[in-house]
One Martini backbone bead per residue (centre of mass of N, CA, C, O) as a GRO file, in nm:
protein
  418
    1UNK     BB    1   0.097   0.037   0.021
    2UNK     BB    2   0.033   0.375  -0.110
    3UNK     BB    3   0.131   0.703  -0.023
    4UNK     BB    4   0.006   1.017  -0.158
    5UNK     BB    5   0.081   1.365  -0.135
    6UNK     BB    6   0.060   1.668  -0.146
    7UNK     BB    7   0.204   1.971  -0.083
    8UNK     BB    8  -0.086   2.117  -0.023
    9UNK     BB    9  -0.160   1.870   0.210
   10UNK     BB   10   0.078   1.918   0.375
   11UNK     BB   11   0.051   2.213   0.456
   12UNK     BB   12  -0.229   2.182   0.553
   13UNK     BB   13  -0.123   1.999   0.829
   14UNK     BB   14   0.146   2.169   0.900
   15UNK     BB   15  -0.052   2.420   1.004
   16UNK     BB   16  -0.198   2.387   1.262
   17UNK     BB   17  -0.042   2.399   1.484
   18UNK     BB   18  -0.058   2.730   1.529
   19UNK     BB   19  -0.341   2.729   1.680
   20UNK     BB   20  -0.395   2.511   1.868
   21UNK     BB   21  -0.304   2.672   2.177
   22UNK     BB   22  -0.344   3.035   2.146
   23UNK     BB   23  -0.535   3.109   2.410
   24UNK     BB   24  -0.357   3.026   2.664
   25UNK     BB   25  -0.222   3.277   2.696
   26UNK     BB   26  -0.476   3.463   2.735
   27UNK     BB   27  -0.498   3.332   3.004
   28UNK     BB   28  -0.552   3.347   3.319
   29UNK     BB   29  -0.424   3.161   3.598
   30UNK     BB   30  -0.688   3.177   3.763
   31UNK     BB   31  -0.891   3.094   3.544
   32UNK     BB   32  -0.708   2.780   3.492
   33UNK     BB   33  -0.761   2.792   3.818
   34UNK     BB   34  -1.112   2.715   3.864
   35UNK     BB   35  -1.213   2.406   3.808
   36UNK     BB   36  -1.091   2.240   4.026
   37UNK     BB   37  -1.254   1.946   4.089
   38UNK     BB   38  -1.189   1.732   3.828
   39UNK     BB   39  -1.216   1.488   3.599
   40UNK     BB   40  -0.977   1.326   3.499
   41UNK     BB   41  -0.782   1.513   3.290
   42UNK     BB   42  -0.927   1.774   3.346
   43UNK     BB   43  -0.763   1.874   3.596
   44UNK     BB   44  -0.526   1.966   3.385
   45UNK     BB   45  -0.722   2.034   3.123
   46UNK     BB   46  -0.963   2.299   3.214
   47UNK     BB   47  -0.993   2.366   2.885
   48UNK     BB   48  -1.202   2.331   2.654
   49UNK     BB   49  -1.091   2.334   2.418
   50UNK     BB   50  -0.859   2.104   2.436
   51UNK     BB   51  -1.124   1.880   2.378
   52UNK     BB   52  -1.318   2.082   2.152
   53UNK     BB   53  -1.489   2.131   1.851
   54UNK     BB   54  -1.692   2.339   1.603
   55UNK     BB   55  -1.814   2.343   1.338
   56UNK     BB   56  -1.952   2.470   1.070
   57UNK     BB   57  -2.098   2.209   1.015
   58UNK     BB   58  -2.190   2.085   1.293
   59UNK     BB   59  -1.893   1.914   1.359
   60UNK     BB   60  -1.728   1.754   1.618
   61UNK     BB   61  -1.404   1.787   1.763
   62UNK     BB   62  -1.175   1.583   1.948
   63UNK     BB   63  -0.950   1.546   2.212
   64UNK     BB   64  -0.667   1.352   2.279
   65UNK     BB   65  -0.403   1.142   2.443
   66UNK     BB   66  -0.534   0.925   2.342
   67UNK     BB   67  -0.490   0.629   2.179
   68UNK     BB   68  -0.498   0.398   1.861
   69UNK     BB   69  -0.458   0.036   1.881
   70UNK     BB   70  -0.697  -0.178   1.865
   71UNK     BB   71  -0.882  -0.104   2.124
   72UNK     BB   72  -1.156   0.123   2.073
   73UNK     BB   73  -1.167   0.385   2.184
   74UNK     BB   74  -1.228   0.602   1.966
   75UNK     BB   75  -1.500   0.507   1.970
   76UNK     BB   76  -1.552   0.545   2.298
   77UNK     BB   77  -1.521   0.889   2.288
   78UNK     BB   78  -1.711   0.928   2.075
   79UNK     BB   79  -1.976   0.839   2.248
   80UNK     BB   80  -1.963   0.985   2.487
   81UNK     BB   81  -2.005   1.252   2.307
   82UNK     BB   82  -2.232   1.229   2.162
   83UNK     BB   83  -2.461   1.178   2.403
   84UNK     BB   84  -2.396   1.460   2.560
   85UNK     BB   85  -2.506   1.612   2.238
   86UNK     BB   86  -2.669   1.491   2.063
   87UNK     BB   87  -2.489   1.333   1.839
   88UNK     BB   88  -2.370   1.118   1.579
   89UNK     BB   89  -2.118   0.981   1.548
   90UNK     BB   90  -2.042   1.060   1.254
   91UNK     BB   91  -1.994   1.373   1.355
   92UNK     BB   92  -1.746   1.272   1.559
   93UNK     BB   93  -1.404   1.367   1.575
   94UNK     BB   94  -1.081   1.260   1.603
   95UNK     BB   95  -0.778   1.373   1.798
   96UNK     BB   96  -0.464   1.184   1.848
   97UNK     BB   97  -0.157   1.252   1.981
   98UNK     BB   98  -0.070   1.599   1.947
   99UNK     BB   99   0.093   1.815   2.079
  100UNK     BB  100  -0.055   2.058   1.939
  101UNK     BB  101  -0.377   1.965   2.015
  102UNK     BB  102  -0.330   1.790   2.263
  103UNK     BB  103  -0.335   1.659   2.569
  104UNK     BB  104  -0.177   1.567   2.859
  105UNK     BB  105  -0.212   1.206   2.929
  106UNK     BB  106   0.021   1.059   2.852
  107UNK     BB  107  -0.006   0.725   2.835
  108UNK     BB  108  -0.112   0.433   2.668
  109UNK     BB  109  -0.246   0.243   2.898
  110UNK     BB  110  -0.379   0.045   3.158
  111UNK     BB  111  -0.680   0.088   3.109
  112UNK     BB  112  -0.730   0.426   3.137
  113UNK     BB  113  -0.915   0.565   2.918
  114UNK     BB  114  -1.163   0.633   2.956
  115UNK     BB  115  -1.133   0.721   3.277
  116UNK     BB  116  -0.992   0.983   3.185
  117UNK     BB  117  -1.076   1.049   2.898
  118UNK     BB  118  -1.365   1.004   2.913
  119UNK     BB  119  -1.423   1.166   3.185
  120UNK     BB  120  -1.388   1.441   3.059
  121UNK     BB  121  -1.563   1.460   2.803
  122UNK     BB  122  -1.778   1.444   2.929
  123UNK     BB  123  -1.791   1.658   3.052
  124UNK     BB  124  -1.712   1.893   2.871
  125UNK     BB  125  -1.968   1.837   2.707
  126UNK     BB  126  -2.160   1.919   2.927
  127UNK     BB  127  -2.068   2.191   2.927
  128UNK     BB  128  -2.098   2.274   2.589
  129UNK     BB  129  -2.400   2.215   2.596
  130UNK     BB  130  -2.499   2.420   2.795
  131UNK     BB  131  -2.382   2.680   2.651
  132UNK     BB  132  -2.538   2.651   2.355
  133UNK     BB  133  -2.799   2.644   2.508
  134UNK     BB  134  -2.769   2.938   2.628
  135UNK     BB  135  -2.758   3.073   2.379
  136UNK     BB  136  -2.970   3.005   2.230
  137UNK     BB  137  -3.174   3.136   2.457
  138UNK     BB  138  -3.063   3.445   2.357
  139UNK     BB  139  -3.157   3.417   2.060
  140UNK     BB  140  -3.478   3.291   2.094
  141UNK     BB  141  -3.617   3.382   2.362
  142UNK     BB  142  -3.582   3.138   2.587
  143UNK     BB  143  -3.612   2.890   2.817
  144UNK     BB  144  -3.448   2.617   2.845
  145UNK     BB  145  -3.680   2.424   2.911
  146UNK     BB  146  -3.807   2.485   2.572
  147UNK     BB  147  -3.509   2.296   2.499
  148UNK     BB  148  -3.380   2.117   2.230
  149UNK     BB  149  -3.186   1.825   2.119
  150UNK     BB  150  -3.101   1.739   1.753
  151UNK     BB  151  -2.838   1.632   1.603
  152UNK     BB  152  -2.701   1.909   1.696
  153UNK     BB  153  -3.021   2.063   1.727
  154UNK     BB  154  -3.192   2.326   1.830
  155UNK     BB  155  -3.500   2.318   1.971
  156UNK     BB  156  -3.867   2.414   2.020
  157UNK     BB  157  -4.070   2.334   2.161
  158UNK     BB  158  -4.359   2.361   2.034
  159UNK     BB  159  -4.218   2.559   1.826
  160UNK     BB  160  -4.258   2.743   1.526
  161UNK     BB  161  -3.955   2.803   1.532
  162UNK     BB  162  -3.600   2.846   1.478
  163UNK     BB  163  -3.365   2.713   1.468
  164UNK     BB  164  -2.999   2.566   1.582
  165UNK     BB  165  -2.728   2.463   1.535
  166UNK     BB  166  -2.401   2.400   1.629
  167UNK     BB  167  -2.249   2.568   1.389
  168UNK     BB  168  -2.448   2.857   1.354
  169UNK     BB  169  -2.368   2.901   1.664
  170UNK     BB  170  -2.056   2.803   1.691
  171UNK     BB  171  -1.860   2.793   1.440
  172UNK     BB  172  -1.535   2.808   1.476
  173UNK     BB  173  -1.516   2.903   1.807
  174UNK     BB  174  -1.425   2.975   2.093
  175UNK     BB  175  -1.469   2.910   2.429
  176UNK     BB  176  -1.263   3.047   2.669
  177UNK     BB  177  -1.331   2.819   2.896
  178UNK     BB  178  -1.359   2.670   3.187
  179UNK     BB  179  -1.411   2.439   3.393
  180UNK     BB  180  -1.660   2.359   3.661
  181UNK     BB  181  -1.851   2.060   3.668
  182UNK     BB  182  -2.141   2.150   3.712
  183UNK     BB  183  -2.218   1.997   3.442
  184UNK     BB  184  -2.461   1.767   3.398
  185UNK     BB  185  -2.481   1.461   3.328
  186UNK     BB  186  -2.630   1.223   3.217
  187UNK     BB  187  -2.838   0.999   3.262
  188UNK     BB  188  -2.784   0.611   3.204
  189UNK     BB  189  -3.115   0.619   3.102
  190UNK     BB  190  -3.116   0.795   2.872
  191UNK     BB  191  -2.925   0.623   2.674
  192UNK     BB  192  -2.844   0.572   2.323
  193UNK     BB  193  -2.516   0.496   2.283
  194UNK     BB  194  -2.386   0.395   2.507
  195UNK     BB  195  -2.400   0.051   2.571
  196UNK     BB  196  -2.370   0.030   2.281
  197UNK     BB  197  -2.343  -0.093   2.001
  198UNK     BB  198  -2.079   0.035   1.728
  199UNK     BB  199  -1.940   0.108   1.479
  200UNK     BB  200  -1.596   0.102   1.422
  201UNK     BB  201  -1.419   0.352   1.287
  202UNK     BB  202  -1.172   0.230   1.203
  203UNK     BB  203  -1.198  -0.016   1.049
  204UNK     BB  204  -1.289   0.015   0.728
  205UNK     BB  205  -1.013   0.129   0.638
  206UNK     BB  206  -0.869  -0.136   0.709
  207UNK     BB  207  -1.058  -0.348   0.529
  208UNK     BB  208  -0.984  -0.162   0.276
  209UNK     BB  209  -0.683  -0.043   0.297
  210UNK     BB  210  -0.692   0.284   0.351
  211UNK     BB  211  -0.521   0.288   0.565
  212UNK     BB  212  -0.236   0.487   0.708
  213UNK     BB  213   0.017   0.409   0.783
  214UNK     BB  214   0.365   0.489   0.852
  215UNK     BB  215   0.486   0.331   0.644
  216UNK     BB  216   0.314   0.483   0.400
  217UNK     BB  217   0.421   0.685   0.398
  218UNK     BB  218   0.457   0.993   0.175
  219UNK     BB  219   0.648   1.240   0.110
  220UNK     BB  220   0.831   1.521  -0.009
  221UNK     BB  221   1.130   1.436  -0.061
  222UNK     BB  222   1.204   1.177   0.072
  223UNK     BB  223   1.362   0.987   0.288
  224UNK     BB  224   1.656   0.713   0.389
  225UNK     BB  225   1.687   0.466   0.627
  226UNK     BB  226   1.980   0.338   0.843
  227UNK     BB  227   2.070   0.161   1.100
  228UNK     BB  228   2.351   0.094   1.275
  229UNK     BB  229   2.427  -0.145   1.489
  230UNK     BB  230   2.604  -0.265   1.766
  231UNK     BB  231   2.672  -0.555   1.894
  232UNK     BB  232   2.649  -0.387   2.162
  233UNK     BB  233   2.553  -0.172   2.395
  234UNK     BB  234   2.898  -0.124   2.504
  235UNK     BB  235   2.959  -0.050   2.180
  236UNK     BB  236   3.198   0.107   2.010
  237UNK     BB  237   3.328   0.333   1.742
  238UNK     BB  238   3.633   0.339   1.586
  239UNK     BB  239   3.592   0.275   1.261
  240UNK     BB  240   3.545   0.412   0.899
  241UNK     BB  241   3.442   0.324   0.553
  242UNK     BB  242   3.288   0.504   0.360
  243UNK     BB  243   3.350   0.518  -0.012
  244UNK     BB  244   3.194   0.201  -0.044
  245UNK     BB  245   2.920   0.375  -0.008
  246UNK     BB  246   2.877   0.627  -0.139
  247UNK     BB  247   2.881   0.510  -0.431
  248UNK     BB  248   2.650   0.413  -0.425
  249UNK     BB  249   2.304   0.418  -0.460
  250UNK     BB  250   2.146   0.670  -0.363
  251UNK     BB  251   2.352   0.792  -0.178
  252UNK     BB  252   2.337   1.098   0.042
  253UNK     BB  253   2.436   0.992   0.372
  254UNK     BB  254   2.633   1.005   0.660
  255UNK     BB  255   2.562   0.901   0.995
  256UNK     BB  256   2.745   1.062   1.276
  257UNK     BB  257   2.728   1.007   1.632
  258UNK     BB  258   2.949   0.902   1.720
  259UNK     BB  259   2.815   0.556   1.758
  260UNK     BB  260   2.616   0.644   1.567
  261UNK     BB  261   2.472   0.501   1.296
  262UNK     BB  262   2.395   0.607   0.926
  263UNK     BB  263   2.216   0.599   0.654
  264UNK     BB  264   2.119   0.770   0.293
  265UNK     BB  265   1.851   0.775   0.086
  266UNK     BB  266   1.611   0.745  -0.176
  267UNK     BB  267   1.568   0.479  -0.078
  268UNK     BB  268   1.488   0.170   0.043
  269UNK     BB  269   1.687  -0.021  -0.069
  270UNK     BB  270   1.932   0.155  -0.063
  271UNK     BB  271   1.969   0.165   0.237
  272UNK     BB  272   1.976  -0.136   0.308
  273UNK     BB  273   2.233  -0.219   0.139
  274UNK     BB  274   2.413   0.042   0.267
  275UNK     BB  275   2.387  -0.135   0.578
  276UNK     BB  276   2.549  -0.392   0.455
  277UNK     BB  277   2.820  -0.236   0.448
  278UNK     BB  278   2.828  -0.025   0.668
  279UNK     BB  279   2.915  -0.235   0.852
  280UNK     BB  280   3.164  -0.404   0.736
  281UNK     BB  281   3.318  -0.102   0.784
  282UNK     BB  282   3.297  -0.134   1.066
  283UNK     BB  283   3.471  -0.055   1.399
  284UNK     BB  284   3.466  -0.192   1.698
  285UNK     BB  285   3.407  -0.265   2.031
  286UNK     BB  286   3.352  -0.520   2.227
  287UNK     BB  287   3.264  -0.798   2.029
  288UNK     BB  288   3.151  -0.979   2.215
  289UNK     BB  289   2.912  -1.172   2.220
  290UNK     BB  290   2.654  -1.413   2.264
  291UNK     BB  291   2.680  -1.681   2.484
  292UNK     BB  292   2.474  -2.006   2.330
  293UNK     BB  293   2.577  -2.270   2.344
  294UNK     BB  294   2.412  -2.362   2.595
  295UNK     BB  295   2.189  -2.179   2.594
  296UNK     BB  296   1.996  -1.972   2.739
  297UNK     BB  297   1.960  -2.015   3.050
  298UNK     BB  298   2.244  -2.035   3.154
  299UNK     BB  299   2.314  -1.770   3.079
  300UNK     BB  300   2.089  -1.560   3.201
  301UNK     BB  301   2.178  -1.705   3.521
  302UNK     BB  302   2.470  -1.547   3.464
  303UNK     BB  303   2.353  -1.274   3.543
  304UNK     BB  304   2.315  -1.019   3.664
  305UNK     BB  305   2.162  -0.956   3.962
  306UNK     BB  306   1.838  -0.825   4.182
  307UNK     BB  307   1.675  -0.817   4.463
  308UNK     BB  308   1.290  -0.810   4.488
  309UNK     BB  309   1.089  -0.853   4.726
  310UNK     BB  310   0.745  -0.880   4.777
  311UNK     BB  311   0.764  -1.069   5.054
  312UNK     BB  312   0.831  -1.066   5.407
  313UNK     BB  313   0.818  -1.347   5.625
  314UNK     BB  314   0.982  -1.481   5.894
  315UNK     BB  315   1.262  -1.736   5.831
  316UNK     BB  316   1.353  -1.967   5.639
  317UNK     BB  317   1.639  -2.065   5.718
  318UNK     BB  318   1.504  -2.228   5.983
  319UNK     BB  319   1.274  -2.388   5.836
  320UNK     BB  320   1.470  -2.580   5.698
  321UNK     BB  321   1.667  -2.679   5.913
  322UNK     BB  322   1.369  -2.835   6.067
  323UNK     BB  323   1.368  -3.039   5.793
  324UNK     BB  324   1.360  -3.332   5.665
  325UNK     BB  325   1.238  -3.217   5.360
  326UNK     BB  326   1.371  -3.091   5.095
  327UNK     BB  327   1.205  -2.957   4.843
  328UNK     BB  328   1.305  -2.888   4.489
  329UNK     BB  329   1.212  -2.637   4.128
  330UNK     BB  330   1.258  -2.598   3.877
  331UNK     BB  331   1.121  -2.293   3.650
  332UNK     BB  332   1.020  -2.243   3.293
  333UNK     BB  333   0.991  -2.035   3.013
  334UNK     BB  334   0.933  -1.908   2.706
  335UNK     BB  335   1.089  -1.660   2.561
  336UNK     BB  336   0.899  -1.305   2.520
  337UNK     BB  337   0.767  -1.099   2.297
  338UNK     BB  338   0.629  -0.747   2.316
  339UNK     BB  339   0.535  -0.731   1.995
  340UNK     BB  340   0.505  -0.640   1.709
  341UNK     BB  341   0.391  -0.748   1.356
  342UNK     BB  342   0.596  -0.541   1.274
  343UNK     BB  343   0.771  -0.241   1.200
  344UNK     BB  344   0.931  -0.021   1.323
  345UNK     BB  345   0.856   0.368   1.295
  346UNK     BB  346   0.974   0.689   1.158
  347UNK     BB  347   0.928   1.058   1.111
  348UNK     BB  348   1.089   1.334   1.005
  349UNK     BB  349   1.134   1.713   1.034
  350UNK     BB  350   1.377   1.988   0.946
  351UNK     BB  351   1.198   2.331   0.933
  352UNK     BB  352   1.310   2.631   1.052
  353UNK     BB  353   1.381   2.466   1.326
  354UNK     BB  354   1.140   2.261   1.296
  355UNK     BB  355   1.013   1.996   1.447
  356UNK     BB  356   0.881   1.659   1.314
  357UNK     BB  357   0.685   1.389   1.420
  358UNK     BB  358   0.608   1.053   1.347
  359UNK     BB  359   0.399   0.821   1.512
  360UNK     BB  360   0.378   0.487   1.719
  361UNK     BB  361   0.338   0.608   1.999
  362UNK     BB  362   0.235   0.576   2.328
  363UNK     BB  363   0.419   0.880   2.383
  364UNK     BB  364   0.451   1.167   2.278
  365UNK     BB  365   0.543   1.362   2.517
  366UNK     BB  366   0.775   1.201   2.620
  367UNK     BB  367   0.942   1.183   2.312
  368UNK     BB  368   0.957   1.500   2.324
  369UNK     BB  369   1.110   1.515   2.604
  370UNK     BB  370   1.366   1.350   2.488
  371UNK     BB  371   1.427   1.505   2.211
  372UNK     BB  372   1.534   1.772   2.414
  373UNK     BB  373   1.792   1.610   2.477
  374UNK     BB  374   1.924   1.480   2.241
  375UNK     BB  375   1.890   1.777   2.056
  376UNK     BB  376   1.893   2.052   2.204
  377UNK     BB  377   1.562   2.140   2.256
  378UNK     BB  378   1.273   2.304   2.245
  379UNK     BB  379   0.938   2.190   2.276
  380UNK     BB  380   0.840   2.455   2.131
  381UNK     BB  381   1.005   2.307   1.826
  382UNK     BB  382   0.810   2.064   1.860
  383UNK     BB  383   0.638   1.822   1.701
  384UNK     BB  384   0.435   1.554   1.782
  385UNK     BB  385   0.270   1.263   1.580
  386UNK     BB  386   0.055   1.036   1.525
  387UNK     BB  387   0.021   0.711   1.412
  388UNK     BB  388  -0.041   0.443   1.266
  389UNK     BB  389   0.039   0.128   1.364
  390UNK     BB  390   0.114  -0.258   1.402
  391UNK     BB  391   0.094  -0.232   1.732
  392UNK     BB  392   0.060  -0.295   2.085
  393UNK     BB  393   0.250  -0.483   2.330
  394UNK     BB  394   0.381  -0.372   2.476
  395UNK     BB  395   0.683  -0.310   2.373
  396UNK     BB  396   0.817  -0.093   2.116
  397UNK     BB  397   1.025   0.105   1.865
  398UNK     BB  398   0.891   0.336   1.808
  399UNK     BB  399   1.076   0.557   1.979
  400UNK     BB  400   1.326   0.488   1.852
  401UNK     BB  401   1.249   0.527   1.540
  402UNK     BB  402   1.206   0.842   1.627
  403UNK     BB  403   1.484   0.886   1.760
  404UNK     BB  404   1.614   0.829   1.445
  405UNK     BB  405   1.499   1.057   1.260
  406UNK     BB  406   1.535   1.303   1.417
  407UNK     BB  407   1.854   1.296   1.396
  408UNK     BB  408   1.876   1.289   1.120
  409UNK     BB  409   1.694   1.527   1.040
  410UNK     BB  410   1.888   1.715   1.156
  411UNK     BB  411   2.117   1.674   0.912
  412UNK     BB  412   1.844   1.710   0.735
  413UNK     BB  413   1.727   1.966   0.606
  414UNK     BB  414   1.408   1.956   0.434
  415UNK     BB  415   1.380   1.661   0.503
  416UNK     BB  416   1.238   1.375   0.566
  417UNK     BB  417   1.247   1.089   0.747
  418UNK     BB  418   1.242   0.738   0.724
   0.00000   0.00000   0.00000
């Protein structure tokens, strides 16, 4: 599968970053801390613009730190605030992991997205309801109990007067208010939507092949790279012979910083092909491999290791001292990686001093905090952006291939860096 884009659509794209939270800096720090005791993530960002938008069209955008990797949060959170507002699924699209767009919500783990995004959204939600709604009641001279919504769309009870959806109410407009918790949530007897099966928004362009992952991706002028990795984690880069890498085919540029090396391509197969020479041209210390002639286990259990105690009580050495028989017991099981079904994959672009990363990582906002570090950058000078990748069950390399992009891509301004 191969993605496509315009220039003009990617410029598109990485324009929006400007717009993000732009009016938080123009609200004063005592109104950003009035929203008191808010649920999950709203307690740490609790101004509603950070978490919905209405659109010109009247549907809603809706912003989370929790992403989507296959567990159906999005559609979760869709629901969630559909229900609050009264309005459609398919009128609520989601935008998840954006450093510029989205709430710093932490890491996606832990079956927390629902219990924290998904309660700040909904109260969010009720609090955005109240107010379109006390809107509507002063432009329509009515008072809010005459006043119902239908998919979006606020009508008065029994009276032939002109509706208003929440578009031509409030689309395009920011609410610039903080939450204050007070706004009722639905009462779960009345849902129409939460509890409910609906079609998962994510799925039907995954099985129609629609979907983009980051590997997918395609950008103008975009180059290709690969990492040479070290023999062990311990080992330095002692001298390098470029000159029979450089004159292959395609190869843009050597990337050395200290023992890191990586390879630039104009393609992907012809990175690959001069990371399999530019290895052979280097020369490591410490080059000792792993000894597993004995099998895994022999090797593992003579590795330095840490007691980590989870619970002590009584004697045990006494216990056994005064015991007539003592059985021992050794298990194992077979050595298991919580790895994704695919190869973990990162694009970076370093232009006008501003980096962009395009990431599956389950934590934006932390990938941004470690290439502060990496990179001697401030972390309003960078955007990381989440993207599909191909799942992920505990780690995968995703943050790594992130952090070899960004680094690659910080040697060549200009350049997407895949």
């Amino acid at each position: 599968m191969m993605f496509e884009q315009t220039r003009r659509e990617f410029i598109k794209q990485s324009g929006s970053l400007l717009i993000g939270f732009s009016i938080c800096s123009h609200l004063p720090e005592e109104l950003l801390a009035a929203g008191g005791d808010l649920p999950g993530s709203l307690s740490d960002h609790p101004l509603l613009d950070s978490w919905l938008e209405v659109n010109a069209d009247g549907s809603v955008t809706i912003f989370s730190g929790k992403i989507e990797m296959g567990q159906g949060i999005g559609t979760a959170l869709v629901q969630i605030v559909a229900e609050e507002l009264d309005m459609r699924v398919e009128r609520v699209r989601v935008v998840a992991g954006d450093t510029s767009r989205t709430p710093d919500e932490g890491g996606t783990g832990g079956s927390r997205s629902v219990q924290n995004s998904g309660s700040a959204l909904r109260s969010a939600a009720a609090e955005a309801r109240q107010f379109l709604l006390q809107l509507a009641a002063e432009q329509l001279g009515l008072p809010l109990s005459q006043l119902e919504v239908d998919d979006g769309t606020i009508r008065p009870r029994g009276k032939k007067m002109p509706s208003l959806s929440y578009g031509r109410l409030f689309g395009g407009r920011r609410f610039q208010r903080v939450a204050t918790g007070k706004a009722s949530v639905k009462d779960f007897r009345d849902y129409r939507l939460v509890g409910k099966s609906v079609p998962r928004i994510d799925l039907p362009d995954k099985v129609a092949g629609r979907s983009v992952y980051i590997q997918d991706m395609r950008l103008p002028k975009m180059l290709h790279a690969r990492v040479v990795r070290p023999p062990n984690y311990w080992s330095r880069l002692e001298s390098l012979r470029e000159k029979s890498v450089l004159v292959m085919p395609g190869v843009v540029q050597i990337v050395r910083d200290g023992s890191f090396l990586a390879v630039v391509a104009k393609r992907e197969e012809q990175a690959i092909d001069a990371s399999v020479v530019l290895r052979q041209n280097a020369r490591w210390n410490g080059e000792a491999q792993f000894d597993l002639s004995n099998g895994f286990f022999p090797y593992y259990e003579n590795l330095p290791f840490r007691e980590m105690p989870v619970k002590h009580w009584g004697n045990v050495a006494s216990s056994f001292e005064g015991s007539t028989h003592v059985i021992e017991s050794t298990f194992r099981r077979p050595y298991q990686s919580h790895g994704s079904p695919g190869p973990s994959c990162g694009i970076a672009q370093m232009k006008d001093g501003f980096l962009t990363v395009w990431t599956h990582s389950q934590n934006a906002y932390d990938l941004r905090l470690e290439l502060t570090h990496l990179l001697g950058m401030p972390k309003e000078k960078m955007r990381v952006i989440h993207k599909d990748g191909p799942g992920c069950y505990g780690h995968n390399g995703a943050d790594d291939a992130g952090a070899d992009a960004a680094l690659i891509a910080s040697r060549l301004p200009g350049f997407p860096l895949r």
